Amino acid sequence: SEGAIRTKDYKSAVSLLTEAVQSAKRFDMPRPRAAALLTLSRVYKEMGEMEKADERASEAVIAARELVDMYVLPRHLAGAAEIKVLRGKITEADSLYEEAGDLIEAMLVNVPSARMRSTLVAAMSEVYVGHFALAAGQAIGRARRAISSSRSFT
């Protein structure tokens, strides 16, 4: 699917990723299933099919929650939040970013290795940048509405 994505052959990418998701589900492999679902979500996002992107991102989060190793969940949550933002589901996106940030902070306390700590810090950065962009966008929107509203009184 990587080659199909690189060449923007999204139809082939969707087909290959859908097959990967089904195979991973059939063999009870939540990690590859979650990864394939998240990639499929990104492909649908590139195609402009936001509803399908949202559905696959949500499925990726559900699959990631099945893992004993929770270190992948924050990135899946952030990916799902990004799609929610694009669909205008701001409250849901905010909740997903909050959960991802909370998970990372909790995991940092008991991280088993320096390598894992750097992975978590990178994930934390992605989560916080996305969450900040959401908050900033909301603040700018409120400011514009306030300015527009005050102009109507003059």
PDB file of C-alpha atoms in Angstrom:
ATOM      1  CA  SER A   1       0.000   0.000   0.000  1.00  0.00           C
ATOM      2  CA  GLU A   2       2.968   2.349   0.619  1.00  0.00           C
ATOM      3  CA  GLY A   3       3.804   2.455  -3.100  1.00  0.00           C
ATOM      4  CA  ALA A   4       0.187   3.052  -4.051  1.00  0.00           C
ATOM      5  CA  ILE A   5      -0.042   5.889  -1.526  1.00  0.00           C
ATOM      6  CA  ARG A   6       3.235   7.430  -2.733  1.00  0.00           C
ATOM      7  CA  THR A   7       1.999   7.408  -6.346  1.00  0.00           C
ATOM      8  CA  LYS A   8      -1.437   8.631  -5.228  1.00  0.00           C
ATOM      9  CA  ASP A   9      -3.070   5.458  -6.540  1.00  0.00           C
ATOM     10  CA  TYR A  10      -5.650   5.723  -3.805  1.00  0.00           C
ATOM     11  CA  LYS A  11      -8.015   3.146  -5.263  1.00  0.00           C
ATOM     12  CA  SER A  12      -5.304   0.458  -5.037  1.00  0.00           C
ATOM     13  CA  ALA A  13      -4.244   1.691  -1.597  1.00  0.00           C
ATOM     14  CA  VAL A  14      -7.821   1.413  -0.311  1.00  0.00           C
ATOM     15  CA  SER A  15      -8.113  -2.096  -1.720  1.00  0.00           C
ATOM     16  CA  LEU A  16      -4.804  -3.276  -0.233  1.00  0.00           C
ATOM     17  CA  LEU A  17      -5.435  -1.659   3.139  1.00  0.00           C
ATOM     18  CA  THR A  18      -8.975  -3.020   3.338  1.00  0.00           C
ATOM     19  CA  GLU A  19      -7.584  -6.485   2.673  1.00  0.00           C
ATOM     20  CA  ALA A  20      -4.939  -5.950   5.377  1.00  0.00           C
ATOM     21  CA  VAL A  21      -7.613  -4.860   7.870  1.00  0.00           C
ATOM     22  CA  GLN A  22      -9.733  -7.923   7.108  1.00  0.00           C
ATOM     23  CA  SER A  23      -6.775 -10.299   7.378  1.00  0.00           C
ATOM     24  CA  ALA A  24      -5.631  -8.789  10.665  1.00  0.00           C
ATOM     25  CA  LYS A  25      -9.149  -9.075  12.040  1.00  0.00           C
ATOM     26  CA  ARG A  26      -9.499 -12.679  10.846  1.00  0.00           C
ATOM     27  CA  PHE A  27      -6.246 -13.644  12.596  1.00  0.00           C
ATOM     28  CA  ASP A  28      -6.999 -11.551  15.714  1.00  0.00           C
ATOM     29  CA  MET A  29      -4.068  -9.177  15.260  1.00  0.00           C
ATOM     30  CA  PRO A  30      -5.148  -5.797  16.700  1.00  0.00           C
ATOM     31  CA  ARG A  31      -1.809  -3.961  16.212  1.00  0.00           C
ATOM     32  CA  PRO A  32      -1.578  -4.445  12.409  1.00  0.00           C
ATOM     33  CA  ARG A  33      -5.336  -3.916  12.168  1.00  0.00           C
ATOM     34  CA  ALA A  34      -5.093  -0.601  14.021  1.00  0.00           C
ATOM     35  CA  ALA A  35      -2.141   0.511  11.885  1.00  0.00           C
ATOM     36  CA  ALA A  36      -3.895  -0.406   8.629  1.00  0.00           C
ATOM     37  CA  LEU A  37      -7.088   1.345   9.730  1.00  0.00           C
ATOM     38  CA  LEU A  38      -5.201   4.519  10.621  1.00  0.00           C
ATOM     39  CA  THR A  39      -3.395   4.494   7.270  1.00  0.00           C
ATOM     40  CA  LEU A  40      -6.702   3.839   5.511  1.00  0.00           C
ATOM     41  CA  SER A  41      -8.161   6.815   7.352  1.00  0.00           C
ATOM     42  CA  ARG A  42      -5.338   9.010   6.046  1.00  0.00           C
ATOM     43  CA  VAL A  43      -5.899   7.756   2.485  1.00  0.00           C
ATOM     44  CA  TYR A  44      -9.593   8.588   2.706  1.00  0.00           C
ATOM     45  CA  LYS A  45      -8.645  12.011   4.082  1.00  0.00           C
ATOM     46  CA  GLU A  46      -6.391  12.599   1.061  1.00  0.00           C
ATOM     47  CA  MET A  47      -9.280  11.548  -1.184  1.00  0.00           C
ATOM     48  CA  GLY A  48     -11.569  14.050   0.525  1.00  0.00           C
ATOM     49  CA  GLU A  49     -13.862  11.311   1.831  1.00  0.00           C
ATOM     50  CA  MET A  50     -14.028  12.658   5.349  1.00  0.00           C
ATOM     51  CA  GLU A  51     -16.894  10.479   6.598  1.00  0.00           C
ATOM     52  CA  LYS A  52     -15.009   7.303   5.673  1.00  0.00           C
ATOM     53  CA  ALA A  53     -11.796   8.780   7.106  1.00  0.00           C
ATOM     54  CA  ASP A  54     -13.607   9.475  10.373  1.00  0.00           C
ATOM     55  CA  GLU A  55     -15.088   5.965  10.519  1.00  0.00           C
ATOM     56  CA  ARG A  56     -11.725   4.264   9.896  1.00  0.00           C
ATOM     57  CA  ALA A  57      -9.945   6.509  12.431  1.00  0.00           C
ATOM     58  CA  SER A  58     -12.550   5.602  15.056  1.00  0.00           C
ATOM     59  CA  GLU A  59     -12.130   1.900  14.248  1.00  0.00           C
ATOM     60  CA  ALA A  60      -8.339   2.326  14.569  1.00  0.00           C
ATOM     61  CA  VAL A  61      -8.770   3.737  18.070  1.00  0.00           C
ATOM     62  CA  ILE A  62     -11.020   0.826  19.049  1.00  0.00           C
ATOM     63  CA  ALA A  63      -8.464  -1.676  17.718  1.00  0.00           C
ATOM     64  CA  ALA A  64      -5.601   0.137  19.480  1.00  0.00           C
ATOM     65  CA  ARG A  65      -7.505  -0.031  22.775  1.00  0.00           C
ATOM     66  CA  GLU A  66      -7.461  -3.848  22.468  1.00  0.00           C
ATOM     67  CA  LEU A  67      -3.664  -3.879  22.696  1.00  0.00           C
ATOM     68  CA  VAL A  68      -1.893  -4.761  25.893  1.00  0.00           C
ATOM     69  CA  ASP A  69       0.895  -2.396  24.777  1.00  0.00           C
ATOM     70  CA  MET A  70      -0.808   0.995  25.044  1.00  0.00           C
ATOM     71  CA  TYR A  71       2.120   2.986  23.604  1.00  0.00           C
ATOM     72  CA  VAL A  72       0.477   3.204  20.157  1.00  0.00           C
ATOM     73  CA  LEU A  73      -2.896   4.458  21.391  1.00  0.00           C
ATOM     74  CA  PRO A  74      -2.013   8.174  21.784  1.00  0.00           C
ATOM     75  CA  ARG A  75      -1.030   8.497  18.107  1.00  0.00           C
ATOM     76  CA  HIS A  76      -4.206   6.736  17.045  1.00  0.00           C
ATOM     77  CA  LEU A  77      -6.230   9.081  19.249  1.00  0.00           C
ATOM     78  CA  ALA A  78      -4.453  12.115  17.759  1.00  0.00           C
ATOM     79  CA  GLY A  79      -5.049  10.823  14.231  1.00  0.00           C
ATOM     80  CA  ALA A  80      -8.733  10.379  14.964  1.00  0.00           C
ATOM     81  CA  ALA A  81      -8.856  13.864  16.522  1.00  0.00           C
ATOM     82  CA  GLU A  82      -7.338  15.386  13.381  1.00  0.00           C
ATOM     83  CA  ILE A  83     -10.127  13.875  11.266  1.00  0.00           C
ATOM     84  CA  LYS A  84     -12.760  15.054  13.757  1.00  0.00           C
ATOM     85  CA  VAL A  85     -11.403  18.620  13.439  1.00  0.00           C
ATOM     86  CA  LEU A  86     -11.666  18.463   9.650  1.00  0.00           C
ATOM     87  CA  ARG A  87     -15.267  17.301   9.979  1.00  0.00           C
ATOM     88  CA  GLY A  88     -16.090  20.118  12.412  1.00  0.00           C
ATOM     89  CA  LYS A  89     -16.564  17.781  15.373  1.00  0.00           C
ATOM     90  CA  ILE A  90     -14.601  20.037  17.686  1.00  0.00           C
ATOM     91  CA  THR A  91     -15.834  18.716  21.043  1.00  0.00           C
ATOM     92  CA  GLU A  92     -15.025  15.122  20.045  1.00  0.00           C
ATOM     93  CA  ALA A  93     -11.596  16.172  18.748  1.00  0.00           C
ATOM     94  CA  ASP A  94     -10.848  18.031  21.967  1.00  0.00           C
ATOM     95  CA  SER A  95     -11.770  14.961  24.035  1.00  0.00           C
ATOM     96  CA  LEU A  96      -9.532  12.717  21.931  1.00  0.00           C
ATOM     97  CA  TYR A  97      -6.587  15.126  22.222  1.00  0.00           C
ATOM     98  CA  GLU A  98      -7.148  15.354  25.991  1.00  0.00           C
ATOM     99  CA  GLU A  99      -7.195  11.573  26.344  1.00  0.00           C
ATOM    100  CA  ALA A 100      -4.037  11.205  24.231  1.00  0.00           C
ATOM    101  CA  GLY A 101      -2.204  13.808  26.304  1.00  0.00           C
ATOM    102  CA  ASP A 102      -3.313  12.230  29.581  1.00  0.00           C
ATOM    103  CA  LEU A 103      -2.179   8.784  28.429  1.00  0.00           C
ATOM    104  CA  ILE A 104       1.239  10.053  27.374  1.00  0.00           C
ATOM    105  CA  GLU A 105       1.763  11.890  30.649  1.00  0.00           C
ATOM    106  CA  ALA A 106       0.790   8.778  32.613  1.00  0.00           C
ATOM    107  CA  MET A 107       3.074   6.548  30.555  1.00  0.00           C
ATOM    108  CA  LEU A 108       6.049   8.900  30.915  1.00  0.00           C
ATOM    109  CA  VAL A 109       6.061   8.262  34.661  1.00  0.00           C
ATOM    110  CA  ASN A 110       6.871   4.555  34.217  1.00  0.00           C
ATOM    111  CA  VAL A 111       8.609   4.469  30.842  1.00  0.00           C
ATOM    112  CA  PRO A 112      10.925   1.413  30.685  1.00  0.00           C
ATOM    113  CA  SER A 113      13.685   2.795  28.425  1.00  0.00           C
ATOM    114  CA  ALA A 114      15.233   5.959  27.003  1.00  0.00           C
ATOM    115  CA  ARG A 115      14.154   4.905  23.505  1.00  0.00           C
ATOM    116  CA  MET A 116      10.555   4.561  24.591  1.00  0.00           C
ATOM    117  CA  ARG A 117      10.749   7.912  26.406  1.00  0.00           C
ATOM    118  CA  SER A 118      11.857   9.628  23.177  1.00  0.00           C
ATOM    119  CA  THR A 119       9.024   7.917  21.283  1.00  0.00           C
ATOM    120  CA  LEU A 120       6.532   9.169  23.854  1.00  0.00           C
ATOM    121  CA  VAL A 121       7.963  12.686  23.786  1.00  0.00           C
ATOM    122  CA  ALA A 122       7.608  12.721  19.978  1.00  0.00           C
ATOM    123  CA  ALA A 123       4.015  11.515  20.271  1.00  0.00           C
ATOM    124  CA  MET A 124       3.382  14.115  22.970  1.00  0.00           C
ATOM    125  CA  SER A 125       4.674  16.807  20.647  1.00  0.00           C
ATOM    126  CA  GLU A 126       2.296  15.714  17.881  1.00  0.00           C
ATOM    127  CA  VAL A 127      -0.632  15.606  20.284  1.00  0.00           C
ATOM    128  CA  TYR A 128       0.085  19.001  21.813  1.00  0.00           C
ATOM    129  CA  VAL A 129       0.647  20.684  18.435  1.00  0.00           C
ATOM    130  CA  GLY A 130      -2.670  19.315  17.178  1.00  0.00           C
ATOM    131  CA  HIS A 131      -4.474  20.274  20.367  1.00  0.00           C
ATOM    132  CA  PHE A 132      -2.932  23.749  20.331  1.00  0.00           C
ATOM    133  CA  ALA A 133      -3.943  24.246  16.683  1.00  0.00           C
ATOM    134  CA  LEU A 134      -7.499  23.274  17.602  1.00  0.00           C
ATOM    135  CA  ALA A 135      -7.581  25.681  20.551  1.00  0.00           C
ATOM    136  CA  ALA A 136      -6.007  28.499  18.540  1.00  0.00           C
ATOM    137  CA  GLY A 137      -8.476  27.990  15.718  1.00  0.00           C
ATOM    138  CA  GLN A 138     -11.350  28.146  18.170  1.00  0.00           C
ATOM    139  CA  ALA A 139      -9.981  31.334  19.775  1.00  0.00           C
ATOM    140  CA  ILE A 140      -9.510  33.019  16.393  1.00  0.00           C
ATOM    141  CA  GLY A 141     -13.052  32.072  15.429  1.00  0.00           C
ATOM    142  CA  ARG A 142     -14.438  33.569  18.645  1.00  0.00           C
ATOM    143  CA  ALA A 143     -12.399  36.746  18.140  1.00  0.00           C
ATOM    144  CA  ARG A 144     -13.679  37.151  14.570  1.00  0.00           C
ATOM    145  CA  ARG A 145     -17.256  36.666  15.705  1.00  0.00           C
ATOM    146  CA  ALA A 146     -16.782  39.228  18.486  1.00  0.00           C
ATOM    147  CA  ILE A 147     -15.315  41.774  16.053  1.00  0.00           C
ATOM    148  CA  SER A 148     -18.091  41.137  13.568  1.00  0.00           C
ATOM    149  CA  SER A 149     -20.703  41.458  16.284  1.00  0.00           C
ATOM    150  CA  SER A 150     -19.220  44.719  17.613  1.00  0.00           C
ATOM    151  CA  ARG A 151     -19.209  46.213  14.104  1.00  0.00           C
ATOM    152  CA  SER A 152     -22.918  45.612  13.797  1.00  0.00           C
ATOM    153  CA  PHE A 153     -23.491  47.866  16.805  1.00  0.00           C
ATOM    154  CA  THR A 154     -21.628  50.838  15.307  1.00  0.00           C
TER     155      THR A 154
END
